[in-house]
PDB file of C-alpha atoms in Angstrom:
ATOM      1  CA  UNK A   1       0.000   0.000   0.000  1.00 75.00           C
ATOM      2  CA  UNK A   2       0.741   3.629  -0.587  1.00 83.00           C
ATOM      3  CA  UNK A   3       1.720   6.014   2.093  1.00 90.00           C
ATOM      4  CA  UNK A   4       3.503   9.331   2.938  1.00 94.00           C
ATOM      5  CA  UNK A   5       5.093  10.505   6.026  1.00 95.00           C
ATOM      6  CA  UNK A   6       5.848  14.736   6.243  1.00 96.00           C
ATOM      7  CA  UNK A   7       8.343  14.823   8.665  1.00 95.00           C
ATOM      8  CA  UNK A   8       7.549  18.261   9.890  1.00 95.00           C
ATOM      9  CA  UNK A   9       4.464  19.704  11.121  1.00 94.00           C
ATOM     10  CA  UNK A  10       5.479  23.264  10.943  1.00 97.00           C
ATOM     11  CA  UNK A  11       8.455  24.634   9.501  1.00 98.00           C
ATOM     12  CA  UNK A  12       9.461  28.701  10.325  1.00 98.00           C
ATOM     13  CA  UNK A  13      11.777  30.432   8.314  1.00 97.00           C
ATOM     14  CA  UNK A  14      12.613  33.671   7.757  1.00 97.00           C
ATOM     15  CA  UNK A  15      12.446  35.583   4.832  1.00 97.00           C
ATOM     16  CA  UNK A  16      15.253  34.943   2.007  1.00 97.00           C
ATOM     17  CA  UNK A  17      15.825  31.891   3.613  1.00 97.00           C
ATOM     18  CA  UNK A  18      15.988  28.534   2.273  1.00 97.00           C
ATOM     19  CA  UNK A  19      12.903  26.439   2.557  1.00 98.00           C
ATOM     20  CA  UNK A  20      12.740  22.989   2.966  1.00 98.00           C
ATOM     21  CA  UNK A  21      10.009  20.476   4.126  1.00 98.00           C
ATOM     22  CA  UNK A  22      10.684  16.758   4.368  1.00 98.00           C
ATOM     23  CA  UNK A  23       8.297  14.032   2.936  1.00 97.00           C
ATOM     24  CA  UNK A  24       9.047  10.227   2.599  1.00 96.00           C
ATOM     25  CA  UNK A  25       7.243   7.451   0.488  1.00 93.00           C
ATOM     26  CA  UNK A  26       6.324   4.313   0.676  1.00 90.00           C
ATOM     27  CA  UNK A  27       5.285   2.214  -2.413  1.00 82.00           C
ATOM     28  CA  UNK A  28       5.181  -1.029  -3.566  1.00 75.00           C
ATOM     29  CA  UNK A  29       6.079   0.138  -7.149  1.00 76.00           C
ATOM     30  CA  UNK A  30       7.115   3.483  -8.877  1.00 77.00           C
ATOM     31  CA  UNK A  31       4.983   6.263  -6.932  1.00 83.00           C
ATOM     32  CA  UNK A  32       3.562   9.145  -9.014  1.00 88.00           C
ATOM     33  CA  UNK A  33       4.234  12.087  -6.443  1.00 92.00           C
ATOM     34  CA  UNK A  34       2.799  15.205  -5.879  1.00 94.00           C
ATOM     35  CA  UNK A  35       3.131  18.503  -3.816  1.00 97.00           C
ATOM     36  CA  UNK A  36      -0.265  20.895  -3.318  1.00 96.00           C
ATOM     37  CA  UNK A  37      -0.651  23.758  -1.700  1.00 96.00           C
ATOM     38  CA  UNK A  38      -2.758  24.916   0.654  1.00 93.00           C
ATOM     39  CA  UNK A  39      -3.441  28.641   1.316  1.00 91.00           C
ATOM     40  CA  UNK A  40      -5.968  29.791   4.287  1.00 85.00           C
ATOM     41  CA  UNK A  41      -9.282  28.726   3.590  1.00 78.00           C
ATOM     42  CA  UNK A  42      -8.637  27.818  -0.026  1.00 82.00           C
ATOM     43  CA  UNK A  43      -8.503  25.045  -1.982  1.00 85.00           C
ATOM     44  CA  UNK A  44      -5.519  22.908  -3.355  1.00 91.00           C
ATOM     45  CA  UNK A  45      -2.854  24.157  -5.776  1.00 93.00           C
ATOM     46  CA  UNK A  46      -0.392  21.818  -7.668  1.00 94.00           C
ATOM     47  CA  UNK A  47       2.793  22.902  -7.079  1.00 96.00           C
ATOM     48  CA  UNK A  48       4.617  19.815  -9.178  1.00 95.00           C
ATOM     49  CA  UNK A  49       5.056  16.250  -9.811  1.00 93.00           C
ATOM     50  CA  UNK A  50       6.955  13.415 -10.246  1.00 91.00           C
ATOM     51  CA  UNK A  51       6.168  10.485 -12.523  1.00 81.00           C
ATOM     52  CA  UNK A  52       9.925   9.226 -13.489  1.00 76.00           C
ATOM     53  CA  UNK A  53      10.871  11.501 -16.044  1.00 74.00           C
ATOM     54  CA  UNK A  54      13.312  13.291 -14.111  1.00 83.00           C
ATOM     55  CA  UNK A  55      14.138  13.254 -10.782  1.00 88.00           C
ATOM     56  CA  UNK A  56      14.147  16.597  -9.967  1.00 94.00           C
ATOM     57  CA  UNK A  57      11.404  18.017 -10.399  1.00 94.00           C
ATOM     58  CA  UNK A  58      11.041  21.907 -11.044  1.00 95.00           C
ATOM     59  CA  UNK A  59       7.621  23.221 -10.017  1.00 95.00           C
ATOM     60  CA  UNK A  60       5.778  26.999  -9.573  1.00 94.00           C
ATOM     61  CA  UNK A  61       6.211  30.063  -7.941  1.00 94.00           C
ATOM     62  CA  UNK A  62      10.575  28.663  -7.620  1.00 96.00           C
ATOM     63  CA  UNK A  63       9.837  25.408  -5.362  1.00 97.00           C
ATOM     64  CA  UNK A  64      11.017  22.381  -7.000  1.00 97.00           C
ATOM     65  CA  UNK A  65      11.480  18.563  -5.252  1.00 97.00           C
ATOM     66  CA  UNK A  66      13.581  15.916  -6.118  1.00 95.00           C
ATOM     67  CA  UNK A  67      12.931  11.937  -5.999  1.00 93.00           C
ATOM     68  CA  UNK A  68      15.210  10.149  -4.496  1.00 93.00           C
ATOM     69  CA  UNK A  69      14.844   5.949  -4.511  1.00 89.00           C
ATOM     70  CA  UNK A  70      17.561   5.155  -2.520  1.00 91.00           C
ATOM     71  CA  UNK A  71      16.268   7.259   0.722  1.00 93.00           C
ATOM     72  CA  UNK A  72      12.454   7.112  -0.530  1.00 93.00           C
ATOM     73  CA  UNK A  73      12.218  10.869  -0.185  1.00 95.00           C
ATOM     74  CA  UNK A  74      10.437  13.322  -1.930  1.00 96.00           C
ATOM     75  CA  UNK A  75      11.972  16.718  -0.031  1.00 97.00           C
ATOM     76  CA  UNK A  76      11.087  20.240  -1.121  1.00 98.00           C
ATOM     77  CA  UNK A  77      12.999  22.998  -1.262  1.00 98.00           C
ATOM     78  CA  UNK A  78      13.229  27.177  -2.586  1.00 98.00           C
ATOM     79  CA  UNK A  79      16.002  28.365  -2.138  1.00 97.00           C
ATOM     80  CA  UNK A  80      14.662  31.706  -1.024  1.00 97.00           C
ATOM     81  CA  UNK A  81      11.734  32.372   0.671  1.00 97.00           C
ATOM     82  CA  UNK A  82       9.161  35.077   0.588  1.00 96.00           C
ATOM     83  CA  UNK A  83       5.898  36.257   2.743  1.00 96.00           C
ATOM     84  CA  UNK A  84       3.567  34.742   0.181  1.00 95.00           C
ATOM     85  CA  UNK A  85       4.750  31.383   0.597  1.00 96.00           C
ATOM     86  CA  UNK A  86       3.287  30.763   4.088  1.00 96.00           C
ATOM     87  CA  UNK A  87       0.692  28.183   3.759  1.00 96.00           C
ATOM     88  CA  UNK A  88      -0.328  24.590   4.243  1.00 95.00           C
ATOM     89  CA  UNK A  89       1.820  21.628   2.171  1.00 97.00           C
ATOM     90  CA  UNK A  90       1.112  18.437   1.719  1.00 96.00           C
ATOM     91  CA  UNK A  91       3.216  15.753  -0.117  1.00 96.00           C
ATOM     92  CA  UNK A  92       1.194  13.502  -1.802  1.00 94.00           C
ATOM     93  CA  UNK A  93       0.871   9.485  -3.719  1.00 91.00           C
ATOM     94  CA  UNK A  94      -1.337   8.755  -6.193  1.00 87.00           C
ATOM     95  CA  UNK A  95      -2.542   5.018  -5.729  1.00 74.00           C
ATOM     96  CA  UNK A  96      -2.117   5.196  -9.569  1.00 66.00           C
ATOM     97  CA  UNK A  97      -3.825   1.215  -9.034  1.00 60.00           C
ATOM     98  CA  UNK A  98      -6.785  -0.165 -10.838  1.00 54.00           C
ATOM     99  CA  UNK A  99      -9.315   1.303  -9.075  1.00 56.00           C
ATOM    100  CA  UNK A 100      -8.020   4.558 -10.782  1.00 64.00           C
ATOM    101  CA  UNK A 101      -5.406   6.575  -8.584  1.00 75.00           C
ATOM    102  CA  UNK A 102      -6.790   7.822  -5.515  1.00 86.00           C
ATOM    103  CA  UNK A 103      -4.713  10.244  -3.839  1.00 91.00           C
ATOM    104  CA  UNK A 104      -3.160   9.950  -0.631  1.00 91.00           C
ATOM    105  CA  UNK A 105      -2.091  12.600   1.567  1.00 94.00           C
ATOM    106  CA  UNK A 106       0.198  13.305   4.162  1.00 94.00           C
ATOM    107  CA  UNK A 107      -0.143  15.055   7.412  1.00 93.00           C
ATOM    108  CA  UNK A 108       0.912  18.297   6.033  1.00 94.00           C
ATOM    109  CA  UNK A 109       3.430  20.515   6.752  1.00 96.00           C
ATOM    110  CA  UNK A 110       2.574  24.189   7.811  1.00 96.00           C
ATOM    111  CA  UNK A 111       4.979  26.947   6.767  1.00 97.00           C
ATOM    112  CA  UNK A 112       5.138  30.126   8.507  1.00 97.00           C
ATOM    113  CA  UNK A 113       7.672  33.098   6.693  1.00 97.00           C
ATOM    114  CA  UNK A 114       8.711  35.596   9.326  1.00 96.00           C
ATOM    115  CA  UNK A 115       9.725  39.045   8.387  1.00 94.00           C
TER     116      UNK A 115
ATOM    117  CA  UNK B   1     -11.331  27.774 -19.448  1.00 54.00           C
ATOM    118  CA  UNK B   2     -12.866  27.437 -15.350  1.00 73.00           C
ATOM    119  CA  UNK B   3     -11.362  25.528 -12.893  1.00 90.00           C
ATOM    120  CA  UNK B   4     -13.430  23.158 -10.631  1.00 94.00           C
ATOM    121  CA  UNK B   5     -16.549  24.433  -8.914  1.00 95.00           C
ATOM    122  CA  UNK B   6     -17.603  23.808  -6.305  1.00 96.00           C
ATOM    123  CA  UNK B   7     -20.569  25.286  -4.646  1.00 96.00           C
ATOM    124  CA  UNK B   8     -22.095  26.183  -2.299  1.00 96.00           C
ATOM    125  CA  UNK B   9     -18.494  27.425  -0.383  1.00 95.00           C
ATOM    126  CA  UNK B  10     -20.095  27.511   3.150  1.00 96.00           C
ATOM    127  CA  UNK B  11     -22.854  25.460   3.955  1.00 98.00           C
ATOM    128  CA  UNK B  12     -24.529  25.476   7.766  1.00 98.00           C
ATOM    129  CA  UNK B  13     -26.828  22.572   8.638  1.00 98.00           C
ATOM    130  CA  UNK B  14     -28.550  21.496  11.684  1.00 97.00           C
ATOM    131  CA  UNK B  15     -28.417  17.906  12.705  1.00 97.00           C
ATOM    132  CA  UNK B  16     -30.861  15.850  10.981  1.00 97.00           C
ATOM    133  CA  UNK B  17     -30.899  17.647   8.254  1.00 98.00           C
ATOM    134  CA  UNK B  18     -29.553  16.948   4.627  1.00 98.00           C
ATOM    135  CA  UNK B  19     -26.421  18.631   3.383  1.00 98.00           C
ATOM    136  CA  UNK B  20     -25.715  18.674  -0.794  1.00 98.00           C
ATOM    137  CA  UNK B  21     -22.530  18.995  -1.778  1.00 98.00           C
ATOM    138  CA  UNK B  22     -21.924  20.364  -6.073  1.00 98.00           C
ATOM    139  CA  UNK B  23     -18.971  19.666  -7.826  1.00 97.00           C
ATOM    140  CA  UNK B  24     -18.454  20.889 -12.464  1.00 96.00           C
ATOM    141  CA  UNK B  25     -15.472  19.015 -12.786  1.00 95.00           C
ATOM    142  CA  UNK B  26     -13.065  21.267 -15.318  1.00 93.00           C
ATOM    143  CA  UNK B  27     -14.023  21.134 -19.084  1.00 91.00           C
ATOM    144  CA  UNK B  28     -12.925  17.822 -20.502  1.00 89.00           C
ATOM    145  CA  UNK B  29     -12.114  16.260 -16.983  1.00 91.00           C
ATOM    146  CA  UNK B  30     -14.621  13.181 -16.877  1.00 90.00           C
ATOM    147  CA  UNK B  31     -13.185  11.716 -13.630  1.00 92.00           C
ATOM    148  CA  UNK B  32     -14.247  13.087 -10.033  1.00 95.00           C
ATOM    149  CA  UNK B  33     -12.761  12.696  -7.051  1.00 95.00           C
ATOM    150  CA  UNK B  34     -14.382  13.867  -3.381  1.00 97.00           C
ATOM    151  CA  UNK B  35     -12.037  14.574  -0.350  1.00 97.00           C
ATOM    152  CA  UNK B  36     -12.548  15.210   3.156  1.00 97.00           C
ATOM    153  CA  UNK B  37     -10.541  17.595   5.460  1.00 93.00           C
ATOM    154  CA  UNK B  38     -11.445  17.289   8.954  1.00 90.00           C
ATOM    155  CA  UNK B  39     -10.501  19.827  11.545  1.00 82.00           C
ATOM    156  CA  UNK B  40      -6.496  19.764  12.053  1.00 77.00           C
ATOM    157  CA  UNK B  41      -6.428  16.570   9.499  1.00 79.00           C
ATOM    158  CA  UNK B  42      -5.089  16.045   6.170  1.00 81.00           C
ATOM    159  CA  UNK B  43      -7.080  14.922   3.374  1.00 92.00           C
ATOM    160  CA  UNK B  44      -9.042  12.329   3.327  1.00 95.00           C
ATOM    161  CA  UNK B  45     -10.122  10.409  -0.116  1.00 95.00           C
ATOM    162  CA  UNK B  46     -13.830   9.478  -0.013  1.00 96.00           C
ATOM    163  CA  UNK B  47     -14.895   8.595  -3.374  1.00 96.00           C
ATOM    164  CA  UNK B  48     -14.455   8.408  -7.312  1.00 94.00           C
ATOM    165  CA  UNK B  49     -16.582   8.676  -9.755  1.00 94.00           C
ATOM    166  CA  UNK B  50     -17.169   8.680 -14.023  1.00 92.00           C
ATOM    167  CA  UNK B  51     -20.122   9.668 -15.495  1.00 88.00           C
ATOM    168  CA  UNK B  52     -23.123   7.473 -14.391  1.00 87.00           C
ATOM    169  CA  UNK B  53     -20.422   5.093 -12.198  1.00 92.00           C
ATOM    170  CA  UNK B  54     -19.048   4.628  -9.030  1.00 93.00           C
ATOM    171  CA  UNK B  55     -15.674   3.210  -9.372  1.00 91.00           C
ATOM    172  CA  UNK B  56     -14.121   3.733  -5.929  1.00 91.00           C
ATOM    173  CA  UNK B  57     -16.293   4.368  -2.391  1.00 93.00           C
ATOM    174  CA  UNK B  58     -13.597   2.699  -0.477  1.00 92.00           C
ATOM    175  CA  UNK B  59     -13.414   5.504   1.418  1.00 93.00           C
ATOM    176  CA  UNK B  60     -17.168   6.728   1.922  1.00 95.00           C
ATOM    177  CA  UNK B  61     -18.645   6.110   5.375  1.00 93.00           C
ATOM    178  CA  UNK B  62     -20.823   3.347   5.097  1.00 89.00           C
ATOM    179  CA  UNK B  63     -24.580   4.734   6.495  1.00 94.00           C
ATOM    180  CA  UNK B  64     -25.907   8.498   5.657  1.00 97.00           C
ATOM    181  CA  UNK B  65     -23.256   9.699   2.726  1.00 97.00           C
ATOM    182  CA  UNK B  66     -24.065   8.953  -1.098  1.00 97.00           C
ATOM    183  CA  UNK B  67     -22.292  10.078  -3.846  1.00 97.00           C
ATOM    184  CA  UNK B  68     -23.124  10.615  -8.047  1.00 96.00           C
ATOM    185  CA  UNK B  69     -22.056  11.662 -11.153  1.00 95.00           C
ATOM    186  CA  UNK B  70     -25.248  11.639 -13.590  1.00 92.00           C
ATOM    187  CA  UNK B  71     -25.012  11.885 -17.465  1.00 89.00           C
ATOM    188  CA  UNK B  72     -25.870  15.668 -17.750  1.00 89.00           C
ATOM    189  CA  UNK B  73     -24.734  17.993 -14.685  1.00 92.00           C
ATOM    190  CA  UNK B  74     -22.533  17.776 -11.880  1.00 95.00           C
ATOM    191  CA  UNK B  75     -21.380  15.373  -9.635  1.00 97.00           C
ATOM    192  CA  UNK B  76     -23.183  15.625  -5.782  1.00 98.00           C
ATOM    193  CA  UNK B  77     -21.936  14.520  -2.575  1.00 98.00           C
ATOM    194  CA  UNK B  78     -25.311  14.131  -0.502  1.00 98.00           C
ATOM    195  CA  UNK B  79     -25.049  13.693   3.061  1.00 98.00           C
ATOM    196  CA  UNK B  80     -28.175  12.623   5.176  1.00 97.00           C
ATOM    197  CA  UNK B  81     -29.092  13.491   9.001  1.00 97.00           C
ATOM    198  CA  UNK B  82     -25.874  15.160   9.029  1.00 97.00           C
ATOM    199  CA  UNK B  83     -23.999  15.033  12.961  1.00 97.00           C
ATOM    200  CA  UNK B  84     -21.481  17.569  14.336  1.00 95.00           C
ATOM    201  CA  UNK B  85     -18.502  15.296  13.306  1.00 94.00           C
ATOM    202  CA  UNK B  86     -19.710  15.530   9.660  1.00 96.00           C
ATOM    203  CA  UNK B  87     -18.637  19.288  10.197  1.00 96.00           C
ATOM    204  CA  UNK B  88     -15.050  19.872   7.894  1.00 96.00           C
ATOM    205  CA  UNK B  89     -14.717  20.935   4.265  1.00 95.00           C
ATOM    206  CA  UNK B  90     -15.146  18.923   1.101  1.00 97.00           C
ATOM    207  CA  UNK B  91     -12.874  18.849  -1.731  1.00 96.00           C
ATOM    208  CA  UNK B  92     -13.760  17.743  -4.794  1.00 96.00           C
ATOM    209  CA  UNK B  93     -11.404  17.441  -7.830  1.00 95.00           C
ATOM    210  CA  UNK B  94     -11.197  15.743 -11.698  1.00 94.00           C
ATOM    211  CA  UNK B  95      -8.991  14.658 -13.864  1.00 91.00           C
ATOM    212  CA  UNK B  96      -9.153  14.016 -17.629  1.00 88.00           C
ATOM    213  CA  UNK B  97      -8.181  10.501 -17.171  1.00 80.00           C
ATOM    214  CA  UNK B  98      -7.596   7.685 -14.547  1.00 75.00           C
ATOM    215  CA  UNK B  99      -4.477   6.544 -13.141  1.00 71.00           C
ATOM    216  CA  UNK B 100      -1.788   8.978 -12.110  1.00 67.00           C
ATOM    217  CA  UNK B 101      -3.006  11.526 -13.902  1.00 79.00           C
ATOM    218  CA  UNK B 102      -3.033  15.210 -12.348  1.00 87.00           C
ATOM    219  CA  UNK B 103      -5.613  16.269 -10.157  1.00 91.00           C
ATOM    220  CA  UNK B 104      -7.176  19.447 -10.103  1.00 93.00           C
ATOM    221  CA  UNK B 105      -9.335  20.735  -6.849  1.00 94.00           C
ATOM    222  CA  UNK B 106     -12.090  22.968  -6.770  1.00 94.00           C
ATOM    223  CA  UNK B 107     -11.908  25.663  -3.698  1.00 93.00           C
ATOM    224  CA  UNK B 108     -13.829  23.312  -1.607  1.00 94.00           C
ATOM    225  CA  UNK B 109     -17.251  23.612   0.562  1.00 96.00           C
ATOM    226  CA  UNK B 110     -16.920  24.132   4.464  1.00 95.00           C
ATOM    227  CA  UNK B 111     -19.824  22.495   5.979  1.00 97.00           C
ATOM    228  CA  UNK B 112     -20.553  23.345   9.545  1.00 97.00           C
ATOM    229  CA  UNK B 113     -23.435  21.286  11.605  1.00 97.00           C
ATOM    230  CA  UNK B 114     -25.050  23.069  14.307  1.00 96.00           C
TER     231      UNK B 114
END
């Protein structure tokens, strides 16, 4: 079965500073992978994905995540952060299965830009 | 070319009563997808639909929640004698095809039960 674990609950940085927020897989075959976004009381934004193309994975507004088999990871990082990036992210599976790829999310990881 | 809609975006209910959920998938998308995010949880799948089919409720409680996707209109997540812990918002989201194919949400509908 699919999972994801965000390693992070909440994750403060400061302005201009790197961002990075932790997310590990687990899969019994090649995961499709996904980051969304999640800004106060909206909905869900795609940031990027991962389907074995590439394994890093360059993504909007600067954020990009790269796959990594060996440690089952799925971090992401920007290198430089900015006030409009504080929001909710979750790192997410598709079941990509026969029943037709359910998505499964993590915990999500809340980022909070100080000044 | 509009995103998902969802509507309504806030919905208030008192218990026992019916809540109705409306998702347009985007144009061309004929998959749907409903999520649930309770309070201070992630997201929750609940069920996945095609037009006129149910192909996934593995995650649909099993008494009081029903879910469709008719031939002409949209898809509704219906939600009988609804109970405080039925109180979170619903995502719903499609995809032009099945599989790992991109999702794309609609801005959701907070329901709150009185």
């Amino acid at each position: 079965a699919q999972s994801v674990t965000q390693l992070d609950s909440h994750v403060s940085v400061s302005e201009g500073t790197p961002v990075l927020l932790r997310c590990n897989y687990s899969s019994s075959y090649s995961p499709s992978l996904f980051w969304y976004v999640q800004h106060p009381n909206k909905g869900l934004q795609l940031l990027l994905k991962y389907t074995s193309a590439a394994t890093l994975v360059k993504g909007i507004n600067g954020f990009e995540a790269e796959f990594k088999k060996s440690e089952t990871s799925f971090h992401l990082t920007k290198p430089s952060a900015h006030m409009s990036d504080a929001a909710e992210y979750f790192c997410v599976v598709s079941d990509g299965g026969n029943q037709g790829g359910k998505l499964i999310f993590g915990q999500g990881t809340e980022l909070s830009v100080k000044p | 070319n509009a995103g998902v809609m969802q509507n309504p975006r806030h919905l208030v209910r008192r218990r026992g009563q019916e809540a109705r959920l409306r998702c347009s998938p985007m144009k061309g998308h004929s998959h749907v997808y409903w999520y649930r995010q309770l309070p201070e949880e992630g997201l929750k799948f609940m069920v996945y639909l095609q037009k006129e089919n149910i192909i996934d409720e593995s995650g649909m409680p099993k008494e009081r929640f029903s879910a469709e996707f008719p031939k002409e209109g949209p898809s509704i997540l219906r939600i009988q004698q609804v109970v405080r812990g039925d109180s979170a918002a619903y995502f719903c989201a499609s995809s032009r095809t099945s599989g790992a194919e991109t999702q794309y949400f609609g801005p959701g509908t907070r329901l709150l039960v009185l």
